Amino acid sequence: MKQHRLAAAVALVSLVLAGCDSQTSVELKTPAQKASYGIGLNMGKSLAQEGMDDLDSKAVAQGIEDAVGKKEQKLKDDELVEAFAALQKRAEERMAKMSEESAAAGKKFLEDNAKKAGVTTTASGLQYEVVKKADGPQPKPTDVVTVHYTGKLTNGTVFDSSVERGSPIDLPVSGVIPGWVEGLQLMHVGEKYKLYIPSELAYGAQSPSPAIPANSVLVFDLELLGIKDPAKEDAAK
């Protein structure tokens, strides 16, 4: 978490908090009022994820009031820099701890999962189950395929799903995470697999979104619907 990011987040939240008393009922009728609430709600969730769940709303409101009213600030700039640095360090330590815990939990999950009947583990560490067999062609790294999928964390939380959206997607076999690149080439058109992807074959320590913690093992229900024919694609253009 960067200092300017934290400062911007606090400033935005303060716009919502300024002039509001926690005991006062807020009207949420007009689009502007609803949007204002949404800003506060989203930023509050974001700050909580960053470890800022102890944000002092009164202090935030006081800061924005002093700035808007052009009053003398109650803390010197070097004190503020020190405070932001402390929060940044705390957030980094929190994320490091969460990352370590996620890696350990993922390792344990894969060790246990590998012992289950029907689960195959490849040389790379990818694990898969054949849910539905078929005898269609297998894609090559250069192919574009059509798939349906549901992506979950190991606790069952869904973070993405073409099935829920009701629309399959086309994607290049070589243009996805390594676990998918390998898994897709094992499949035949018409088959359904369940992939258990180690973090190093997914996103590793880099979290692509708040929905996917760093070092997460990802579980995908994947159906290979078809392989695009380049000749037909070119003819249609």
mmCIF file of C-alpha atoms in Angstrom:
data_model
loop_
_atom_site.group_PDB
_atom_site.id
_atom_site.type_symbol
_atom_site.label_atom_id
_atom_site.label_comp_id
_atom_site.label_asym_id
_atom_site.label_seq_id
_atom_site.Cartn_x
_atom_site.Cartn_y
_atom_site.Cartn_z
ATOM 1 C CA MET A 1 0.000 0.000 0.000
ATOM 2 C CA LYS A 2 1.544 3.307 -1.059
ATOM 3 C CA GLN A 3 1.372 6.407 1.102
ATOM 4 C CA HIS A 4 -0.396 8.456 -1.554
ATOM 5 C CA ARG A 5 -2.942 5.665 -2.026
ATOM 6 C CA LEU A 6 -3.713 5.598 1.679
ATOM 7 C CA ALA A 7 -3.897 9.376 1.845
ATOM 8 C CA ALA A 8 -6.245 9.510 -1.128
ATOM 9 C CA ALA A 9 -8.482 6.831 0.365
ATOM 10 C CA VAL A 10 -8.684 8.617 3.696
ATOM 11 C CA ALA A 11 -9.372 11.920 1.975
ATOM 12 C CA LEU A 12 -12.222 10.423 -0.022
ATOM 13 C CA VAL A 13 -13.751 8.776 3.016
ATOM 14 C CA SER A 14 -13.439 12.041 4.896
ATOM 15 C CA LEU A 15 -15.590 13.767 2.308
ATOM 16 C CA VAL A 16 -18.366 11.403 3.271
ATOM 17 C CA LEU A 17 -17.717 11.580 6.983
ATOM 18 C CA ALA A 18 -17.230 15.341 7.262
ATOM 19 C CA GLY A 19 -20.100 17.027 9.029
ATOM 20 C CA CYS A 20 -21.786 13.709 9.836
ATOM 21 C CA ASP A 21 -22.481 12.624 13.380
ATOM 22 C CA SER A 22 -22.573 8.888 13.992
ATOM 23 C CA GLN A 23 -25.860 9.324 15.844
ATOM 24 C CA THR A 24 -27.495 11.258 12.997
ATOM 25 C CA SER A 25 -29.742 9.459 10.545
ATOM 26 C CA VAL A 26 -28.659 10.052 6.945
ATOM 27 C CA GLU A 27 -31.194 10.308 4.138
ATOM 28 C CA LEU A 28 -30.527 8.044 1.193
ATOM 29 C CA LYS A 29 -33.163 9.166 -1.289
ATOM 30 C CA THR A 30 -31.570 11.119 -4.127
ATOM 31 C CA PRO A 31 -29.030 9.647 -6.576
ATOM 32 C CA ALA A 32 -26.354 11.919 -5.089
ATOM 33 C CA GLN A 33 -27.120 10.728 -1.548
ATOM 34 C CA LYS A 34 -27.068 7.093 -2.635
ATOM 35 C CA ALA A 35 -23.815 7.591 -4.547
ATOM 36 C CA SER A 36 -22.304 9.319 -1.526
ATOM 37 C CA TYR A 37 -23.222 6.360 0.650
ATOM 38 C CA GLY A 38 -21.806 3.995 -1.964
ATOM 39 C CA ILE A 39 -18.503 5.871 -1.982
ATOM 40 C CA GLY A 40 -18.264 5.643 1.774
ATOM 41 C CA LEU A 41 -19.259 1.968 1.786
ATOM 42 C CA ASN A 42 -16.780 0.966 -0.918
ATOM 43 C CA MET A 43 -13.935 2.968 0.549
ATOM 44 C CA GLY A 44 -14.683 1.645 4.017
ATOM 45 C CA LYS A 45 -14.463 -1.927 2.742
ATOM 46 C CA SER A 46 -11.245 -1.110 0.889
ATOM 47 C CA LEU A 47 -9.671 0.445 3.960
ATOM 48 C CA ALA A 48 -10.708 -2.525 6.091
ATOM 49 C CA GLN A 49 -8.982 -4.836 3.605
ATOM 50 C CA GLU A 50 -5.881 -2.661 3.916
ATOM 51 C CA GLY A 51 -5.930 -3.115 7.687
ATOM 52 C CA MET A 52 -7.445 0.323 8.373
ATOM 53 C CA ASP A 53 -10.364 -1.008 10.391
ATOM 54 C CA ASP A 54 -9.435 1.311 13.283
ATOM 55 C CA LEU A 55 -9.935 4.501 11.270
ATOM 56 C CA ASP A 56 -11.064 7.319 13.575
ATOM 57 C CA SER A 57 -13.989 8.932 11.769
ATOM 58 C CA LYS A 58 -14.008 11.961 14.061
ATOM 59 C CA ALA A 59 -10.330 12.648 13.379
ATOM 60 C CA VAL A 60 -10.950 12.280 9.643
ATOM 61 C CA ALA A 61 -13.857 14.721 9.823
ATOM 62 C CA GLN A 62 -11.718 17.148 11.848
ATOM 63 C CA GLY A 63 -8.961 16.995 9.236
ATOM 64 C CA ILE A 64 -11.279 17.789 6.333
ATOM 65 C CA GLU A 65 -12.978 20.525 8.350
ATOM 66 C CA ASP A 66 -9.619 22.182 9.103
ATOM 67 C CA ALA A 67 -8.582 21.962 5.456
ATOM 68 C CA VAL A 68 -11.844 23.315 4.042
ATOM 69 C CA GLY A 69 -12.024 26.021 6.716
ATOM 70 C CA LYS A 70 -8.377 26.957 6.105
ATOM 71 C CA LYS A 71 -7.609 26.493 9.775
ATOM 72 C CA GLU A 72 -4.167 25.788 11.139
ATOM 73 C CA GLN A 73 -3.508 22.059 10.921
ATOM 74 C CA LYS A 74 -3.207 20.310 14.244
ATOM 75 C CA LEU A 75 -0.288 18.108 13.208
ATOM 76 C CA LYS A 76 2.914 19.059 11.434
ATOM 77 C CA ASP A 77 3.692 17.572 8.046
ATOM 78 C CA ASP A 78 6.525 15.435 9.405
ATOM 79 C CA GLU A 79 4.146 13.973 12.005
ATOM 80 C CA LEU A 80 1.699 13.066 9.253
ATOM 81 C CA VAL A 81 4.442 11.496 7.148
ATOM 82 C CA GLU A 82 5.503 9.424 10.163
ATOM 83 C CA ALA A 83 1.910 8.351 10.812
ATOM 84 C CA PHE A 84 1.346 7.279 7.202
ATOM 85 C CA ALA A 85 4.649 5.388 7.222
ATOM 86 C CA ALA A 86 3.567 3.512 10.352
ATOM 87 C CA LEU A 87 0.253 2.539 8.749
ATOM 88 C CA GLN A 88 2.007 1.481 5.559
ATOM 89 C CA LYS A 89 4.405 -0.714 7.531
ATOM 90 C CA ARG A 90 1.529 -2.253 9.470
ATOM 91 C CA ALA A 91 -0.367 -3.009 6.272
ATOM 92 C CA GLU A 92 2.701 -4.577 4.648
ATOM 93 C CA GLU A 93 3.302 -6.763 7.709
ATOM 94 C CA ARG A 94 -0.345 -7.803 7.719
ATOM 95 C CA MET A 95 -0.248 -8.705 4.026
ATOM 96 C CA ALA A 96 2.999 -10.641 4.484
ATOM 97 C CA LYS A 97 1.448 -12.660 7.310
ATOM 98 C CA MET A 98 -1.698 -13.352 5.271
ATOM 99 C CA SER A 99 0.450 -14.381 2.321
ATOM 100 C CA GLU A 100 2.430 -16.840 4.444
ATOM 101 C CA GLU A 101 -0.737 -18.304 5.948
ATOM 102 C CA SER A 102 -2.324 -18.646 2.508
ATOM 103 C CA ALA A 103 0.758 -20.417 1.136
ATOM 104 C CA ALA A 104 0.819 -22.864 4.058
ATOM 105 C CA ALA A 105 -2.913 -23.558 3.765
ATOM 106 C CA GLY A 106 -2.587 -24.085 0.012
ATOM 107 C CA LYS A 107 0.254 -26.551 0.443
ATOM 108 C CA LYS A 108 -1.759 -28.535 3.000
ATOM 109 C CA PHE A 109 -4.837 -28.506 0.742
ATOM 110 C CA LEU A 110 -2.901 -29.891 -2.236
ATOM 111 C CA GLU A 111 -1.201 -32.562 -0.126
ATOM 112 C CA ASP A 112 -4.562 -33.804 1.140
ATOM 113 C CA ASN A 113 -6.280 -33.427 -2.231
ATOM 114 C CA ALA A 114 -3.620 -35.499 -3.998
ATOM 115 C CA LYS A 115 -4.652 -38.500 -1.883
ATOM 116 C CA LYS A 116 -8.244 -38.442 -3.119
ATOM 117 C CA ALA A 117 -9.465 -41.046 -5.595
ATOM 118 C CA GLY A 118 -9.621 -39.756 -9.158
ATOM 119 C CA VAL A 119 -7.175 -36.892 -8.618
ATOM 120 C CA THR A 120 -4.083 -36.910 -10.835
ATOM 121 C CA THR A 121 -1.016 -34.778 -10.087
ATOM 122 C CA THR A 122 1.248 -33.797 -12.985
ATOM 123 C CA ALA A 123 4.993 -33.140 -12.876
ATOM 124 C CA SER A 124 4.361 -29.394 -12.538
ATOM 125 C CA GLY A 125 2.148 -29.877 -9.475
ATOM 126 C CA LEU A 126 -1.138 -29.283 -11.289
ATOM 127 C CA GLN A 127 -3.925 -31.547 -10.019
ATOM 128 C CA TYR A 128 -6.997 -32.504 -12.004
ATOM 129 C CA GLU A 129 -10.054 -34.734 -12.067
ATOM 130 C CA VAL A 130 -11.855 -35.881 -15.198
ATOM 131 C CA VAL A 131 -15.508 -35.148 -14.464
ATOM 132 C CA LYS A 132 -16.836 -35.967 -17.935
ATOM 133 C CA LYS A 133 -14.916 -37.836 -20.633
ATOM 134 C CA ALA A 134 -15.176 -37.241 -24.377
ATOM 135 C CA ASP A 135 -13.179 -38.157 -27.477
ATOM 136 C CA GLY A 136 -12.982 -34.803 -29.243
ATOM 137 C CA PRO A 137 -9.730 -33.197 -30.433
ATOM 138 C CA GLN A 138 -7.184 -31.725 -28.029
ATOM 139 C CA PRO A 139 -6.103 -28.093 -28.318
ATOM 140 C CA LYS A 140 -2.566 -26.995 -29.137
ATOM 141 C CA PRO A 141 -0.754 -24.027 -27.559
ATOM 142 C CA THR A 142 -1.479 -21.978 -30.687
ATOM 143 C CA ASP A 143 -5.245 -22.643 -30.623
ATOM 144 C CA VAL A 144 -8.097 -20.468 -29.453
ATOM 145 C CA VAL A 145 -10.689 -22.389 -27.468
ATOM 146 C CA THR A 146 -14.226 -21.846 -26.225
ATOM 147 C CA VAL A 147 -14.779 -22.738 -22.582
ATOM 148 C CA HIS A 148 -17.195 -22.513 -19.709
ATOM 149 C CA TYR A 149 -15.731 -22.276 -16.225
ATOM 150 C CA THR A 150 -16.301 -21.490 -12.578
ATOM 151 C CA GLY A 151 -13.337 -20.367 -10.494
ATOM 152 C CA LYS A 152 -13.294 -20.895 -6.731
ATOM 153 C CA LEU A 153 -10.998 -20.571 -3.762
ATOM 154 C CA THR A 154 -10.333 -23.731 -1.769
ATOM 155 C CA ASN A 155 -13.061 -22.712 0.698
ATOM 156 C CA GLY A 156 -15.637 -22.797 -2.091
ATOM 157 C CA THR A 157 -15.933 -19.036 -2.587
ATOM 158 C CA VAL A 158 -16.640 -18.260 -6.255
ATOM 159 C CA PHE A 159 -14.527 -15.400 -7.617
ATOM 160 C CA ASP A 160 -15.415 -15.675 -11.306
ATOM 161 C CA SER A 161 -17.801 -17.723 -13.442
ATOM 162 C CA SER A 162 -18.735 -17.681 -17.107
ATOM 163 C CA VAL A 163 -21.485 -20.136 -16.159
ATOM 164 C CA GLU A 164 -23.090 -17.595 -13.834
ATOM 165 C CA ARG A 165 -22.809 -14.948 -16.534
ATOM 166 C CA GLY A 166 -24.473 -17.346 -18.952
ATOM 167 C CA SER A 167 -21.885 -16.852 -21.675
ATOM 168 C CA PRO A 168 -18.850 -19.011 -22.547
ATOM 169 C CA ILE A 169 -15.610 -17.264 -23.465
ATOM 170 C CA ASP A 170 -13.009 -17.621 -26.214
ATOM 171 C CA LEU A 171 -9.370 -17.468 -25.178
ATOM 172 C CA PRO A 172 -5.921 -18.339 -26.520
ATOM 173 C CA VAL A 173 -4.514 -21.479 -24.922
ATOM 174 C CA SER A 174 -1.107 -19.866 -24.449
ATOM 175 C CA GLY A 175 -2.536 -16.603 -23.133
ATOM 176 C CA VAL A 176 -3.825 -17.744 -19.740
ATOM 177 C CA ILE A 177 -2.291 -18.717 -16.398
ATOM 178 C CA PRO A 178 0.164 -21.665 -16.574
ATOM 179 C CA GLY A 179 -2.231 -24.040 -14.821
ATOM 180 C CA TRP A 180 -4.835 -23.425 -17.530
ATOM 181 C CA VAL A 181 -2.270 -23.680 -20.340
ATOM 182 C CA GLU A 182 -1.338 -27.166 -19.138
ATOM 183 C CA GLY A 183 -4.848 -28.241 -18.177
ATOM 184 C CA LEU A 184 -6.456 -27.228 -21.471
ATOM 185 C CA GLN A 185 -3.960 -29.294 -23.462
ATOM 186 C CA LEU A 186 -4.858 -32.372 -21.427
ATOM 187 C CA MET A 187 -8.529 -32.030 -22.325
ATOM 188 C CA HIS A 188 -10.564 -33.237 -25.292
ATOM 189 C CA VAL A 189 -13.401 -31.144 -26.687
ATOM 190 C CA GLY A 190 -16.568 -32.032 -24.791
ATOM 191 C CA GLU A 191 -14.794 -32.917 -21.581
ATOM 192 C CA LYS A 192 -15.224 -31.391 -18.154
ATOM 193 C CA TYR A 193 -12.299 -31.222 -15.738
ATOM 194 C CA LYS A 194 -11.834 -29.963 -12.240
ATOM 195 C CA LEU A 195 -8.445 -28.257 -11.992
ATOM 196 C CA TYR A 196 -6.634 -27.656 -8.705
ATOM 197 C CA ILE A 197 -3.994 -25.074 -9.527
ATOM 198 C CA PRO A 198 -1.068 -24.367 -7.171
ATOM 199 C CA SER A 199 -0.421 -20.673 -6.624
ATOM 200 C CA GLU A 200 2.845 -20.805 -8.573
ATOM 201 C CA LEU A 201 0.843 -21.959 -11.614
ATOM 202 C CA ALA A 202 -1.759 -19.235 -11.032
ATOM 203 C CA TYR A 203 -0.981 -15.744 -9.719
ATOM 204 C CA GLY A 204 1.607 -16.540 -7.055
ATOM 205 C CA ALA A 205 2.304 -13.760 -4.573
ATOM 206 C CA GLN A 206 0.634 -11.195 -6.848
ATOM 207 C CA SER A 207 -3.057 -10.853 -6.118
ATOM 208 C CA PRO A 208 -4.981 -9.908 -9.291
ATOM 209 C CA SER A 209 -7.975 -8.717 -7.249
ATOM 210 C CA PRO A 210 -9.203 -8.530 -3.649
ATOM 211 C CA ALA A 211 -11.280 -11.635 -4.386
ATOM 212 C CA ILE A 212 -8.121 -13.724 -4.837
ATOM 213 C CA PRO A 213 -5.665 -13.499 -1.920
ATOM 214 C CA ALA A 214 -1.955 -13.790 -2.645
ATOM 215 C CA ASN A 215 -0.558 -17.341 -2.838
ATOM 216 C CA SER A 216 -4.012 -18.832 -3.358
ATOM 217 C CA VAL A 217 -4.628 -22.315 -4.706
ATOM 218 C CA LEU A 218 -7.382 -21.965 -7.306
ATOM 219 C CA VAL A 219 -10.043 -24.541 -8.142
ATOM 220 C CA PHE A 220 -11.713 -24.450 -11.554
ATOM 221 C CA ASP A 221 -14.634 -26.399 -12.956
ATOM 222 C CA LEU A 222 -13.675 -26.238 -16.624
ATOM 223 C CA GLU A 223 -15.567 -27.412 -19.715
ATOM 224 C CA LEU A 224 -13.891 -27.400 -23.135
ATOM 225 C CA LEU A 225 -16.684 -26.583 -25.578
ATOM 226 C CA GLY A 226 -14.701 -26.230 -28.788
ATOM 227 C CA ILE A 227 -11.584 -25.235 -30.689
ATOM 228 C CA LYS A 228 -11.827 -22.271 -33.055
ATOM 229 C CA ASP A 229 -11.132 -22.978 -36.726
ATOM 230 C CA PRO A 230 -8.787 -20.221 -38.013
ATOM 231 C CA ALA A 231 -9.883 -20.811 -41.630
ATOM 232 C CA LYS A 232 -13.543 -20.243 -40.795
ATOM 233 C CA GLU A 233 -12.657 -17.219 -38.653
ATOM 234 C CA ASP A 234 -10.715 -15.659 -41.526
ATOM 235 C CA ALA A 235 -13.516 -16.398 -44.005
ATOM 236 C CA ALA A 236 -16.037 -14.678 -41.767
ATOM 237 C CA LYS A 237 -14.045 -11.440 -41.734
#
